[in-house]
């Protein structure tokens, strides 16, 4: 399968960019070859021997196209990653929202296998308890990779004993332990009260329009996903997301990312935390 990978690398790069905005430079040839090899196990690719045939199939077949996209996504995540953002939610964002409104909406723009949105949900539940709030909080969580969305909805995880959690987090309150392993890890499952807060759905951030209302969200997490796009596409995605963030709403981005053309419309609080101050 895909015997012309060396001479057809550019075609794969261009097709992937065209449909997802994900940009892979020429240093990623080995990675591209390995990702394409993973497609062999799917019957829809049976008989495909060249990248040209692969691209033609993905262009006309929705299943093949989605499997191709899934193969090229990177899903590196963990619970309470970049924990300063969750601390900021607990100390600043949620107390204010609890006082001023009853319905709160949070968007996680790259949910991967679910650790991030479940961390958001656990933070909300903990805040609701300590601030005695009965606010209705809905978390929307999207990803372009449909396979990781399925994992996220199932809510099954392996928890490492070395995971660096905020000191206020008690994972046993929000996850059931299914199995304790000899290496110290635990197989856990998200409790229903966490699951009920989150709606998972597929979304390509490279699309021209997102299925949200203007000023819909109080908080947007867009962390560690912009780095996979070209700078001008990062800027475009940020402006699209910005339209759906409420005035005085909070935007969290990854530690290696920047708000680019939105600098004049956002106030930076530190730790890649921003407040919308202008339309």
Coordinates of C-alpha atoms in Angstrom, one line a residue:
X1 CA 0.0 0.0 0.0
X2 CA 1.1 3.5 -0.8
X3 CA 4.4 2.6 -2.5
X4 CA 4.9 6.1 -3.9
X5 CA 5.1 7.8 -0.5
X6 CA 8.4 9.5 -1.0
X7 CA 7.6 11.2 -4.3
X8 CA 4.0 11.9 -3.2
X9 CA 4.6 13.5 0.2
X10 CA 3.6 16.9 -1.1
X11 CA 0.3 15.6 -2.4
X12 CA -0.6 14.2 1.1
X13 CA 0.5 17.4 2.8
X14 CA -1.6 19.5 0.4
X15 CA -4.7 17.3 0.7
X16 CA -4.5 17.2 4.5
X17 CA -4.1 21.0 4.6
X18 CA -7.0 21.5 2.2
X19 CA -9.5 19.5 4.3
X20 CA -8.3 20.2 7.8
X21 CA -5.9 23.1 7.9
X22 CA -3.3 20.9 9.6
X23 CA 0.1 21.7 8.2
X24 CA 2.9 19.2 8.2
X25 CA 6.3 20.3 7.0
X26 CA 8.8 18.3 5.0
X27 CA 10.5 17.0 8.2
X28 CA 7.4 14.8 8.9
X29 CA 7.9 12.3 6.1
X30 CA 8.4 9.3 8.4
X31 CA 5.4 10.3 10.5
X32 CA 3.3 10.6 7.5
X33 CA 4.3 7.2 6.2
X34 CA 3.5 5.6 9.6
X35 CA 0.1 7.3 9.8
X36 CA -0.8 6.1 6.3
X37 CA 0.2 2.6 7.2
X38 CA -2.4 2.6 10.0
X39 CA -5.1 2.9 7.4
X40 CA -4.3 -0.6 6.1
X41 CA -6.5 -2.2 8.7
X42 CA -9.7 -0.5 7.4
X43 CA -11.5 -2.5 4.6
X44 CA -12.4 0.7 2.8
X45 CA -8.8 1.1 1.8
X46 CA -8.4 -2.4 0.5
X47 CA -6.6 -2.4 -2.9
X48 CA -5.2 1.1 -2.5
X49 CA -1.5 1.2 -3.6
X50 CA -0.7 4.8 -4.3
X51 CA -1.3 8.1 -2.5
X52 CA -3.1 9.3 -5.6
X53 CA -5.6 6.5 -5.3
X54 CA -5.9 7.2 -1.5
X55 CA -6.7 10.9 -2.1
X56 CA -9.2 10.1 -4.8
X57 CA -11.0 7.7 -2.5
X58 CA -11.0 10.1 0.4
X59 CA -12.4 12.8 -1.9
X60 CA -15.4 10.8 -2.9
X61 CA -16.0 8.6 0.2
X62 CA -17.0 10.2 3.5
X63 CA -15.8 7.2 5.6
X64 CA -12.4 7.1 4.0
X65 CA -12.0 10.9 4.4
X66 CA -12.8 10.7 8.1
X67 CA -10.5 7.8 8.7
X68 CA -7.8 9.7 6.8
X69 CA -8.4 12.8 9.1
X70 CA -8.4 10.6 12.2
X71 CA -5.0 9.1 11.2
X72 CA -3.4 12.5 11.2
X73 CA -4.6 14.1 14.4
X74 CA -2.4 14.3 17.4
X75 CA -4.1 13.5 20.7
X76 CA -1.8 14.4 23.5
X77 CA -3.7 15.4 26.6
X78 CA -4.2 14.8 30.3
X79 CA -6.3 15.7 33.2
X80 CA -5.8 19.3 34.5
X81 CA -3.1 20.0 32.0
X82 CA -1.8 23.5 32.5
X83 CA -3.6 23.6 35.8
X84 CA -3.3 27.4 36.3
X85 CA -6.3 27.7 34.0
X86 CA -8.5 25.5 36.2
X87 CA -7.3 27.4 39.3
X88 CA -8.3 30.7 37.5
X89 CA -11.7 29.2 36.7
X90 CA -12.2 28.2 40.4
X91 CA -10.9 31.5 41.9
X92 CA -12.1 34.2 39.5
X93 CA -14.3 33.1 36.6
X94 CA -16.9 30.8 38.2
X95 CA -17.6 32.9 41.4
X96 CA -18.4 35.9 39.3
X97 CA -20.6 33.9 36.8
X98 CA -22.5 32.2 39.7
X99 CA -23.4 35.6 41.1
X100 CA -24.5 37.2 37.8
X101 CA -26.3 34.5 35.7
X102 CA -28.0 31.2 36.0
X103 CA -27.0 29.6 32.6
X104 CA -23.3 29.2 31.9
X105 CA -21.8 27.9 28.7
X106 CA -18.2 26.7 28.2
X107 CA -16.6 25.6 25.0
X108 CA -13.7 23.2 24.7
X109 CA -12.4 23.5 21.1
X110 CA -10.1 20.5 21.0
X111 CA -11.4 17.9 23.4
X112 CA -9.3 14.9 22.2
X113 CA -10.1 11.8 24.3
X114 CA -11.9 13.9 26.9
X115 CA -9.5 14.6 29.8
X116 CA -9.8 18.4 29.3
X117 CA -13.6 18.7 29.2
X118 CA -13.9 16.3 32.1
X119 CA -11.4 18.4 34.0
X120 CA -13.5 21.5 33.3
X121 CA -16.6 19.7 34.5
X122 CA -14.9 18.6 37.7
X123 CA -13.8 22.1 38.3
X124 CA -17.4 23.4 37.9
X125 CA -18.8 20.8 40.2
X126 CA -16.2 21.6 42.9
X127 CA -16.9 25.3 42.5
X128 CA -20.6 24.8 42.7
X129 CA -20.1 23.0 46.0
X130 CA -17.8 25.5 47.6
X131 CA -19.8 28.5 46.4
X132 CA -23.2 26.9 47.0
X133 CA -24.4 27.5 43.4
X134 CA -27.2 25.8 41.6
X135 CA -26.3 27.4 38.2
X136 CA -26.9 25.4 35.1
X137 CA -23.6 24.8 33.4
X138 CA -23.2 23.2 29.9
X139 CA -19.9 22.3 28.4
X140 CA -19.6 21.8 24.6
X141 CA -16.6 19.8 23.5
X142 CA -15.5 19.2 19.9
X143 CA -12.8 17.6 18.0
X144 CA -12.1 16.8 14.3
X145 CA -11.2 13.2 15.2
X146 CA -14.3 11.1 15.5
X147 CA -12.5 8.1 17.1
X148 CA -11.3 10.2 20.1
X149 CA -14.8 11.7 20.5
X150 CA -16.1 8.2 20.9
X151 CA -13.6 7.5 23.6
X152 CA -14.4 10.8 25.3
X153 CA -18.1 10.0 25.4
X154 CA -17.4 6.6 27.0
X155 CA -15.5 8.4 29.8
X156 CA -13.0 5.5 30.4
X157 CA -9.5 6.4 31.4
X158 CA -6.2 5.2 32.8
X159 CA -5.1 7.4 35.7
X160 CA -1.4 7.6 36.6
X161 CA -0.4 7.8 40.2
X162 CA 2.3 10.4 39.2
X163 CA -0.3 12.8 37.6
X164 CA 0.3 16.3 39.0
X165 CA -3.2 17.4 40.0
X166 CA -4.3 20.7 41.8
X167 CA -4.4 20.1 45.5
X168 CA -8.1 20.6 45.7
X169 CA -8.9 17.9 43.2
X170 CA -10.4 14.6 44.5
X171 CA -10.7 12.3 41.5
X172 CA -12.7 9.8 43.5
X173 CA -15.6 12.3 43.8
X174 CA -16.0 12.4 40.0
X175 CA -14.7 9.1 38.7
X176 CA -15.4 5.5 39.7
X177 CA -12.4 3.1 40.0
X178 CA -13.0 0.0 37.9
X179 CA -9.6 -1.6 38.4
X180 CA -6.4 -1.1 40.3
X181 CA -3.3 -2.2 38.4
X182 CA 0.0 -3.6 39.7
X183 CA 1.9 -0.6 38.3
X184 CA -0.1 1.8 40.4
X185 CA -2.4 3.0 37.6
X186 CA -6.1 2.8 37.9
X187 CA -8.8 2.2 35.3
X188 CA -11.5 4.9 36.0
X189 CA -14.9 5.9 34.6
X190 CA -16.4 9.3 34.7
X191 CA -19.5 9.5 36.9
X192 CA -22.9 10.4 35.4
X193 CA -23.0 13.8 37.0
X194 CA -19.9 14.7 35.0
X195 CA -21.1 13.2 31.8
X196 CA -24.4 15.0 31.9
X197 CA -22.6 18.3 31.7
X198 CA -20.8 17.7 28.5
X199 CA -21.9 17.4 24.9
X200 CA -19.3 16.0 22.5
X201 CA -19.6 16.6 18.8
X202 CA -17.3 16.7 15.7
X203 CA -16.1 20.1 14.4
X204 CA -13.4 21.1 12.0
X205 CA -11.9 24.4 13.2
X206 CA -10.8 25.0 9.7
X207 CA -14.4 25.3 8.6
X208 CA -15.6 28.8 7.7
X209 CA -18.5 28.8 10.1
X210 CA -19.1 27.3 13.5
X211 CA -22.6 26.1 14.7
X212 CA -22.8 28.7 17.6
X213 CA -24.5 31.9 18.3
X214 CA -22.7 35.2 18.5
X215 CA -21.6 35.8 22.1
X216 CA -22.7 32.3 23.1
X217 CA -19.9 31.3 25.5
X218 CA -18.7 32.6 28.9
X219 CA -15.4 30.6 28.6
X220 CA -13.5 29.1 25.7
X221 CA -10.7 26.7 26.0
X222 CA -8.6 26.6 22.8
X223 CA -5.4 25.0 24.0
X224 CA -2.6 23.2 22.2
X225 CA -4.4 22.9 18.9
X226 CA -3.5 26.2 17.2
X227 CA 0.1 25.0 17.0
X228 CA -0.9 22.5 14.3
X229 CA -1.9 25.3 11.9
X230 CA -0.1 28.0 9.9
X231 CA 0.1 31.4 11.6
X232 CA -2.4 33.1 9.4
X233 CA -4.9 30.2 9.9
X234 CA -4.3 30.4 13.6
X235 CA -5.4 34.0 13.4
X236 CA -8.5 33.2 11.4
X237 CA -9.6 30.5 13.8
X238 CA -9.0 32.8 16.8
X239 CA -11.2 35.5 15.2
X240 CA -14.0 33.0 14.5
X241 CA -13.9 31.8 18.1
X242 CA -13.7 35.4 19.4
X243 CA -17.1 36.1 17.7
X244 CA -18.7 33.5 20.0
X245 CA -17.1 34.7 23.2
X246 CA -19.2 37.0 25.4
X247 CA -17.9 40.4 26.3
X248 CA -15.8 40.0 29.5
X249 CA -15.6 36.3 28.7
X250 CA -12.4 34.3 29.2
X251 CA -10.2 32.7 26.6
X252 CA -7.6 30.1 27.5
X253 CA -4.9 29.1 25.0
X254 CA -1.9 26.8 25.2
X255 CA 1.4 27.8 26.6
X256 CA 3.1 27.9 23.2
X257 CA 0.3 29.8 21.5
X258 CA -0.5 33.5 20.9
X259 CA -3.6 35.6 20.4
X260 CA -2.0 37.3 17.4
X261 CA -4.4 39.8 15.8
X262 CA -6.7 39.9 18.8
X263 CA -4.2 41.6 21.2
X264 CA -6.0 44.9 21.1
X265 CA -9.4 43.3 21.9
X266 CA -8.2 41.1 24.8
X267 CA -6.8 41.9 28.2
X268 CA -4.1 39.4 29.3
X269 CA -4.2 38.2 32.9
X270 CA -1.1 35.9 32.7
X271 CA -0.7 32.2 32.1
X272 CA -2.2 32.5 28.6
X273 CA -5.5 33.7 30.1
X274 CA -7.4 36.5 28.3
X275 CA -10.5 38.6 28.8
X276 CA -12.6 39.9 26.0
X277 CA -12.7 43.8 26.3
X278 CA -13.7 44.9 22.8
X279 CA -15.8 43.6 20.0

